[in-house]
Tab-separated table of C-alpha atoms in Angstrom:
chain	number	residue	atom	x	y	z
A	2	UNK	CA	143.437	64.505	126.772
A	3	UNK	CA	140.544	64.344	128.525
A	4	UNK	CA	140.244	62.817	132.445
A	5	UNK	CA	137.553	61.722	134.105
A	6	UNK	CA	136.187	63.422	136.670
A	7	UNK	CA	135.029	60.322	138.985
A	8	UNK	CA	134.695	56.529	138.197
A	9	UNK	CA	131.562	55.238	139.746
A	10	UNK	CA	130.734	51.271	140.485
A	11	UNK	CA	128.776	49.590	137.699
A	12	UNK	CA	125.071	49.256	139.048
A	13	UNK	CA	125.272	53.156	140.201
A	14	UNK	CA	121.683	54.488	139.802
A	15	UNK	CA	121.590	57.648	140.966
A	16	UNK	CA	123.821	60.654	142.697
A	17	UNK	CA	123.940	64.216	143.740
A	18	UNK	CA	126.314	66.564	144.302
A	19	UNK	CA	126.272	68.729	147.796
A	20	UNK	CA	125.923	72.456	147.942
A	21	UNK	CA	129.242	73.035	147.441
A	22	UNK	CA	130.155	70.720	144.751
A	23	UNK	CA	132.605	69.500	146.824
A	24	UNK	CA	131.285	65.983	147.961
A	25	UNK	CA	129.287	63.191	145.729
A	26	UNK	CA	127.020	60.934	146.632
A	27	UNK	CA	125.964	57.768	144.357
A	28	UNK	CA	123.433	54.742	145.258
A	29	UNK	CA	123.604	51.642	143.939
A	30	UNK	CA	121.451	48.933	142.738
A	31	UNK	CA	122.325	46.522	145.485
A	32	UNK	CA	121.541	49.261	147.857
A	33	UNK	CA	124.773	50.639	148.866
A	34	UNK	CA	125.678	54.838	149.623
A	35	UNK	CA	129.093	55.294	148.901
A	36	UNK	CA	130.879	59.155	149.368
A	37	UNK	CA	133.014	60.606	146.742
A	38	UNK	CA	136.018	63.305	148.271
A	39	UNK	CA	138.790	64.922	146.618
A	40	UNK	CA	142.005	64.038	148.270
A	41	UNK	CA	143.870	67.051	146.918
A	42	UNK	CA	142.016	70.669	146.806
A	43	UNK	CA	144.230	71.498	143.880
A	44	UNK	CA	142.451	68.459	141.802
A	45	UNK	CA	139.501	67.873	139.700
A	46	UNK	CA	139.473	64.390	140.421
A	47	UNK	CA	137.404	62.185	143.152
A	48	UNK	CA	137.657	58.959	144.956
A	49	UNK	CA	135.460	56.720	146.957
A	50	UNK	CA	136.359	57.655	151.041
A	51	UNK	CA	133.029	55.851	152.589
A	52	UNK	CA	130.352	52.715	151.106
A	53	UNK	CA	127.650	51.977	153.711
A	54	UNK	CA	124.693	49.746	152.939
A	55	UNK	CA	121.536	51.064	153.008
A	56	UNK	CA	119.330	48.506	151.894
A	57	UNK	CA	119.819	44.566	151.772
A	58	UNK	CA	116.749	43.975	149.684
A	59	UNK	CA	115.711	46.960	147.582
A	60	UNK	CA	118.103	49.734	145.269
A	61	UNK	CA	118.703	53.586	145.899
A	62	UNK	CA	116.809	55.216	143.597
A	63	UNK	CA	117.069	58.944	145.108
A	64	UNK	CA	119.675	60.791	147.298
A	65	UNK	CA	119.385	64.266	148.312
A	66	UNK	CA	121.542	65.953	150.738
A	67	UNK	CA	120.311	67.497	154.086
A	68	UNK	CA	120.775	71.224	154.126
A	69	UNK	CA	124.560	72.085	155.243
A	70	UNK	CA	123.949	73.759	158.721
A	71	UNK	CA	122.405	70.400	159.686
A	72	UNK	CA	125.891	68.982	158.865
A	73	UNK	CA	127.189	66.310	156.443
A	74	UNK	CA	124.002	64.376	155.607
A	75	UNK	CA	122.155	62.826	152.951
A	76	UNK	CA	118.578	60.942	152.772
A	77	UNK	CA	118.328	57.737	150.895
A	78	UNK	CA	115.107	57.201	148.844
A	79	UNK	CA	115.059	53.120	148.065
A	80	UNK	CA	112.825	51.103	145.638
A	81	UNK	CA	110.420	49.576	148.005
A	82	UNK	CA	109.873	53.198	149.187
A	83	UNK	CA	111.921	53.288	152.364
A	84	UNK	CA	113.286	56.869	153.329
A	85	UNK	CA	116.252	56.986	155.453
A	86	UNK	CA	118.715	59.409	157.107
A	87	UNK	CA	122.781	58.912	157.208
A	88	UNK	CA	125.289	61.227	158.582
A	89	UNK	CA	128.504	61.268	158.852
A	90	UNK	CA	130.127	60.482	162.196
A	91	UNK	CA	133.523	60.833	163.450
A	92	UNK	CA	134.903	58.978	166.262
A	93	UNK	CA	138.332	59.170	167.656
A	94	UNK	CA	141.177	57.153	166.633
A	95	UNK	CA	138.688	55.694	163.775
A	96	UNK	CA	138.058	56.226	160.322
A	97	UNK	CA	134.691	58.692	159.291
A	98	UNK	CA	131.902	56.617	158.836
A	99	UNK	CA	128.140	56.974	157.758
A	100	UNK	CA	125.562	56.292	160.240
A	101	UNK	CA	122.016	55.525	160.216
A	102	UNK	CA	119.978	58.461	161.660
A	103	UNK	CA	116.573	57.163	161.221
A	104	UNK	CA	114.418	55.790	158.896
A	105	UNK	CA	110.790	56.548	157.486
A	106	UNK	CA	108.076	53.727	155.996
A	107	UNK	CA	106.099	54.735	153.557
A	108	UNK	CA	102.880	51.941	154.276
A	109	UNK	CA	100.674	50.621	151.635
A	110	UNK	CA	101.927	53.910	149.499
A	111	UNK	CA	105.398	54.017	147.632
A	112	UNK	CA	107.783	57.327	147.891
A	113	UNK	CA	107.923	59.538	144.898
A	114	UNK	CA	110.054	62.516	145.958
A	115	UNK	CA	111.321	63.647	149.062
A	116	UNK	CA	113.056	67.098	149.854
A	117	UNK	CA	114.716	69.483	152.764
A	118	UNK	CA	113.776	73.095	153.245
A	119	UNK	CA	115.084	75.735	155.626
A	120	UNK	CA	112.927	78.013	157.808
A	121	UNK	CA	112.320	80.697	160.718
A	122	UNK	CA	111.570	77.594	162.391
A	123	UNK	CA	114.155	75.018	161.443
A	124	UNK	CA	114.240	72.377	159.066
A	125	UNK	CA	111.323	70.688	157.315
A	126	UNK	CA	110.994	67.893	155.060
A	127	UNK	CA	108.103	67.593	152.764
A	128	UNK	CA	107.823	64.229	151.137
A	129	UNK	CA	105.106	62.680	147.958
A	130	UNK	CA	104.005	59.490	147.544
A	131	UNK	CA	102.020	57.458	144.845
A	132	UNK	CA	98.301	57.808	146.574
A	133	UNK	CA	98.546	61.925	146.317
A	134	UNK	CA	99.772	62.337	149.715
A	135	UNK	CA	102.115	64.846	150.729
A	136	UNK	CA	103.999	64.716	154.252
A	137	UNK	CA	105.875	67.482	156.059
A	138	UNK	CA	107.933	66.961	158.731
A	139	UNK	CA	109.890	68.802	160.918
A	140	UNK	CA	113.224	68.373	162.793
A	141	UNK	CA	112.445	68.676	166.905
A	142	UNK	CA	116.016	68.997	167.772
A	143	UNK	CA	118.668	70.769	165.099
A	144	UNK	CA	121.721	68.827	166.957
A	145	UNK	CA	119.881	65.669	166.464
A	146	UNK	CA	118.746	64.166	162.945
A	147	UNK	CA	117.334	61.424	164.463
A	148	UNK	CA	113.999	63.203	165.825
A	149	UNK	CA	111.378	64.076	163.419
A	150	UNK	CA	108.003	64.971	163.802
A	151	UNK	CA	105.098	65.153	161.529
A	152	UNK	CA	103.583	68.221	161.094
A	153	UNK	CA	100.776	68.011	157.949
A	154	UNK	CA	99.454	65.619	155.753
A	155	UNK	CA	97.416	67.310	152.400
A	156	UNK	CA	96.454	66.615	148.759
A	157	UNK	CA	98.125	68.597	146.112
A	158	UNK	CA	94.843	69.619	145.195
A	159	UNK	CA	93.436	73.279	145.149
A	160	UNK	CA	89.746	72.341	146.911
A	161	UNK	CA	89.920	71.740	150.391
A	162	UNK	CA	87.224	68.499	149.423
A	163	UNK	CA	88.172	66.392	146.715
A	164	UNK	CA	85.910	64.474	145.087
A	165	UNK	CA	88.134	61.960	142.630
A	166	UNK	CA	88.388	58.385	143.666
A	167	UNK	CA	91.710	56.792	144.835
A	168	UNK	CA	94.876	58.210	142.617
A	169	UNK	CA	98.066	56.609	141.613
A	170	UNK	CA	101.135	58.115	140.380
A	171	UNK	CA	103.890	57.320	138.874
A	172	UNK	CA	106.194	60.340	139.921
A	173	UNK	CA	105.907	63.649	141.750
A	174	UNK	CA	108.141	66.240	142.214
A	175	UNK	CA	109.277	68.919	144.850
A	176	UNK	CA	111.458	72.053	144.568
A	177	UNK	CA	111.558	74.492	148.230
A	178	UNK	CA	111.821	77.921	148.071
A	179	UNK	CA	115.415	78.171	148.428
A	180	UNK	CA	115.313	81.760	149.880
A	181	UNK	CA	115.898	81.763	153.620
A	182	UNK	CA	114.804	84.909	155.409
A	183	UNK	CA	113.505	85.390	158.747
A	184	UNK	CA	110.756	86.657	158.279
A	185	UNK	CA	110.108	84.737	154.973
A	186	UNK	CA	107.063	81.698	155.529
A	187	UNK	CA	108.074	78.029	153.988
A	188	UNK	CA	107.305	77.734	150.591
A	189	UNK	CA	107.349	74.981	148.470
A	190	UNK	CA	106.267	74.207	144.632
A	191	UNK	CA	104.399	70.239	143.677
A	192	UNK	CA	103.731	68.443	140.820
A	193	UNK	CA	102.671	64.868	139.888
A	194	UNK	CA	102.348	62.580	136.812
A	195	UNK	CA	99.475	60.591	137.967
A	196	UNK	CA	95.671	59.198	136.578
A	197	UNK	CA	93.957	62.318	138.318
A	198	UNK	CA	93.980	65.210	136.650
A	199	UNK	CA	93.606	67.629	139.747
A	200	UNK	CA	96.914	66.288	141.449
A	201	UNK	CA	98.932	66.829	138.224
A	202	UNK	CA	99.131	70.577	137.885
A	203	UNK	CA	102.053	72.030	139.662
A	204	UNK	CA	100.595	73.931	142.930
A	205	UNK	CA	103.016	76.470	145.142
A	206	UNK	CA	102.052	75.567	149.056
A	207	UNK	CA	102.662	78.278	151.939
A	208	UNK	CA	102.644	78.181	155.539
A	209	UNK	CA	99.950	80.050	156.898
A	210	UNK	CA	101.600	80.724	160.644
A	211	UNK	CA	98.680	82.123	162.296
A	212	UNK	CA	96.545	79.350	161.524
A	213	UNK	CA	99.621	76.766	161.681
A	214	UNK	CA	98.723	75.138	158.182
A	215	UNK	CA	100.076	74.621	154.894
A	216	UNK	CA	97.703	76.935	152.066
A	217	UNK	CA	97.749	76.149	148.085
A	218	UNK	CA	98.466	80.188	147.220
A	219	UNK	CA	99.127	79.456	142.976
A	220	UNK	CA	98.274	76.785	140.607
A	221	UNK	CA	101.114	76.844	137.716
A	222	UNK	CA	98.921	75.840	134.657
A	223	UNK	CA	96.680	77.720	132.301
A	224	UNK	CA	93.030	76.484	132.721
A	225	UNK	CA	93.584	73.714	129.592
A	226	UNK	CA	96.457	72.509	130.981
A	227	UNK	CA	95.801	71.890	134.445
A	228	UNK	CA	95.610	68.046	133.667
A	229	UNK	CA	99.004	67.970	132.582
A	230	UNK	CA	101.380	65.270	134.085
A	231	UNK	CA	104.341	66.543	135.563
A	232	UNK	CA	107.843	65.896	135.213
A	233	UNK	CA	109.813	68.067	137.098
A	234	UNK	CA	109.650	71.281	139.145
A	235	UNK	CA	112.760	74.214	140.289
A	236	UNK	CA	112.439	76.844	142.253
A	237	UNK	CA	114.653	79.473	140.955
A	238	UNK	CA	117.314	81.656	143.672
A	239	UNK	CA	116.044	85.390	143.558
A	240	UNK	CA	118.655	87.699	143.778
A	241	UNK	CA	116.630	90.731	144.555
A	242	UNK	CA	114.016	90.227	141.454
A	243	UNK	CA	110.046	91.462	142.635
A	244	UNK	CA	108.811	88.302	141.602
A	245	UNK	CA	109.718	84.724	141.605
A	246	UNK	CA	110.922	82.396	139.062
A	247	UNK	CA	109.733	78.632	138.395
A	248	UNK	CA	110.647	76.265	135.684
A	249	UNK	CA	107.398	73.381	135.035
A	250	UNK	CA	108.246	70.890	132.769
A	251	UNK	CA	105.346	68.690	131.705
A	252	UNK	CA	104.213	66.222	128.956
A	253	UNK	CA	104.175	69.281	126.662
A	254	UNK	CA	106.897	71.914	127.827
A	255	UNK	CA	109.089	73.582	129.944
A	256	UNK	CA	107.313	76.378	131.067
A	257	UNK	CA	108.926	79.854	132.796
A	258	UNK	CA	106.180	81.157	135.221
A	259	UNK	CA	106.963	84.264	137.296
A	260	UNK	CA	105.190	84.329	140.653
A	261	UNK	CA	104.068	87.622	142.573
A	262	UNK	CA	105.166	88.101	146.277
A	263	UNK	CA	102.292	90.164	147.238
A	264	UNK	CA	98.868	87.924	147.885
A	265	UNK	CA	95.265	89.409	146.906
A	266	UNK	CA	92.465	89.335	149.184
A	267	UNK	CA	92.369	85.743	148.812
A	268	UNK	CA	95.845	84.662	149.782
A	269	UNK	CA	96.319	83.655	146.188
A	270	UNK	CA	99.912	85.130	144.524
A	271	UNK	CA	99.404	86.417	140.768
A	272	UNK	CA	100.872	84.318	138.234
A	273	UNK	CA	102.639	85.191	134.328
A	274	UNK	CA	103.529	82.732	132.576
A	275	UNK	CA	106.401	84.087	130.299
A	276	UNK	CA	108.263	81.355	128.407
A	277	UNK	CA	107.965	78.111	126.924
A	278	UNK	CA	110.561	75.957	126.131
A	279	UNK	CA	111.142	73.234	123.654
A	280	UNK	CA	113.830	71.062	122.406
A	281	UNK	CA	114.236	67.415	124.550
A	282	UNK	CA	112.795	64.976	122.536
A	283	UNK	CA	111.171	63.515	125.544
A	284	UNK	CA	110.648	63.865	128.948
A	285	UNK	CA	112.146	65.782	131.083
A	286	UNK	CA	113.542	64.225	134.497
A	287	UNK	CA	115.491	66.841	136.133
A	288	UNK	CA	116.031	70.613	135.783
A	289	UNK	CA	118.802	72.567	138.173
A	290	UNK	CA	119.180	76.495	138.195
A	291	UNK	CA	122.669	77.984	138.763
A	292	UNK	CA	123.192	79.970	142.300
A	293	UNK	CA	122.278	83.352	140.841
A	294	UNK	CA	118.500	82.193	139.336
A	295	UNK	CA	119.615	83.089	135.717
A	296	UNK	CA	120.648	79.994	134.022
A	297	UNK	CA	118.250	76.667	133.826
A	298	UNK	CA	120.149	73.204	133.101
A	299	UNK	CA	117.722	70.590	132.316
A	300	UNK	CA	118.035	67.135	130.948
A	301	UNK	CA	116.180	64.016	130.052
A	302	UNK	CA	115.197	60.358	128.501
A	303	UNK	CA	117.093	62.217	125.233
A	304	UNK	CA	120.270	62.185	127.183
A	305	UNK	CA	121.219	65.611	126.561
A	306	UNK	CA	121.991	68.556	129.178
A	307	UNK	CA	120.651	72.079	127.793
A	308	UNK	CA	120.985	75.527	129.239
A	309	UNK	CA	119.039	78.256	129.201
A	310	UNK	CA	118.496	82.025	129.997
A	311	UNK	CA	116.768	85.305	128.821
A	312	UNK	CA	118.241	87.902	127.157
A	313	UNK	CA	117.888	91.711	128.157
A	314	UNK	CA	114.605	91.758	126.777
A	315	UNK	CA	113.531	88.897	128.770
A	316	UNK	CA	113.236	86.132	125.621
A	317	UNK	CA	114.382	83.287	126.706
A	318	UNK	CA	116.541	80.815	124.219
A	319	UNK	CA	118.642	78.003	124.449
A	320	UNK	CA	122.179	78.535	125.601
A	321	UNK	CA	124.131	75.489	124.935
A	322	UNK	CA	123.717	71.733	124.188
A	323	UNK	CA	125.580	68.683	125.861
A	324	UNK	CA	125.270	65.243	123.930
A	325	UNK	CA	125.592	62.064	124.958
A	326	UNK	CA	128.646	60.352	123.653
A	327	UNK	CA	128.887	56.638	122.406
């Protein structure tokens, strides 16, 4: 017989797991973070430990956990736009509770996407919002969550001068570079689904150190599809591969691009686009790759969860199929 894994509250909207699988995080509609544990390591099954309200007015829309060396941690994304930080504190003789770290407004412009990445440095955040506008921030302190500063604010656009008038978009999303070396730069890949066409096209920004900016290096799109709205962008692990591997899905397609680690003259990486994949009937919301950068799990408006991966001769095909059940 089959048992459920968790039971969430009715009005959950969204969750994520942490890196180890071992915690879950939900947000509600009324604007409440509660904490799934297991109890018993020996169990498959989880139960609410922690519910903290984040939000009197506005839902959760989007939680995503804060890298684990920065301890237990998770960033709450809310309808009206506001971004804030909770950790989880532990004081003695009471029970653990989540605490408000800080909290980020977004202004005239709503929050899209918002995500952590690790590097020689420490931890950034990069967020998106509806105008275009891209944010990175960095933590000043790694003990303390509470102090952020802001280090860049950029298009997603290729041209350092954009002429196109004032944007708006509907999503945008964000996917680090999940490789961690020293002597590795920050990397990140963004897309939107917006009105202008030269925000849409997924575009991999670098860190240039010596002149302390953020660089577009590769535009994922062929030149007739660089108007393409956006769905969702992942960053594949590389487990020693000479290239790197990232999954665009768009209005069209998932596409399979490998990216070179060696820039030209220009600072640009090479591109190859080397798969495209078909079979949601819809849009695409999220895709997730497994820890070794081989399998891609991607799901939509169709309801569905498909895998995929490439066989020895590098064609990729569809693995398995998960379908919704009345």
């Amino acid at each position: 017989m089959e048992k459920p894994l968790v039971a969430l509250d009715k009005g959950t909207t969204c969750s994520s797991w942490n890196y180890s699988s071992q915690r879950l995080a939900t947000g509600s509609v009324d604007g409440t973070l509660a904490i799934f544990d297991t109890r018993d390591p020996a169990s498959s099954s989880f139960s609410c430990t922690s519910k903290s309200k984040v939000h009197e007015a506005a839902g959760i829309v989007k939680i995503v956990w804060v890298p684990p060396e920065y301890g237990d941690a998770v960033a709450c994304v809310c309808a009206d736009g506001t971004l804030s930080l909770w950790e989880e504190a532990a004081e003695d003789a009471q029970p653990i509770q989540w605490k408000l770290c800080t909290s980020f407004k977004s202004g005239s412009a709503q929050l899209l996407d918002t995500q952590f990445g690790v590097s020689p440095s420490g931890l950034k955040m990069v967020t998106a919002y509806s105008d275009g506008h891209v944010k990175v921030y960095e933590l000043l302190d790694p003990l303390d969550l509470k102090n952020w500063q802001l280090q860049a604010e950029f298009q997603n656009v290729i041209d350092s001068v954009s002429t196109f008038g004032k944007a708006m978009c509907l999503a945008a999303s964000i996917s680090w570079n999940p490789q961690r070396g020293e002597s590795q730069e920050s990397s990140f890949v963004l897309g939107f689904n917006s009105n202008t066409p030269q925000l849409n096209s997924s575009k991999v920004w670098e860190f240039d150190q010596a002149h302390q900016r953020w660089l577009p290096v590769a535009e994922l799109a062929l030149p007739g599809d660089k108007s393409d709205q956006v769905y969702a962008v992942a960053w594949a692990p590389n487990i020693g591969r000479p290239y790197e591997v990232i999954a665009v899905a768009t209005d069209k397609e998932i596409a399979i691009w490998h990216l070179g680690l060696n820039p030209d003259s220009d600072g640009r990486l090479s591109l190859e686009k080397i798969a495209q994949l078909s079979g949601h009937n819809g849009e695409v919301w999220q895709m997730e790759w497994d820890m070794s950068g081989m399998t891609l799990a991607t799901t939509g408006n169709d309801g569905a969860v498909r895998l995929w991966q490439s066989n020895l001769n590098g064609v990729w095909h569809e693995e398995a199929t998960f379908e919704p059940t009345s």
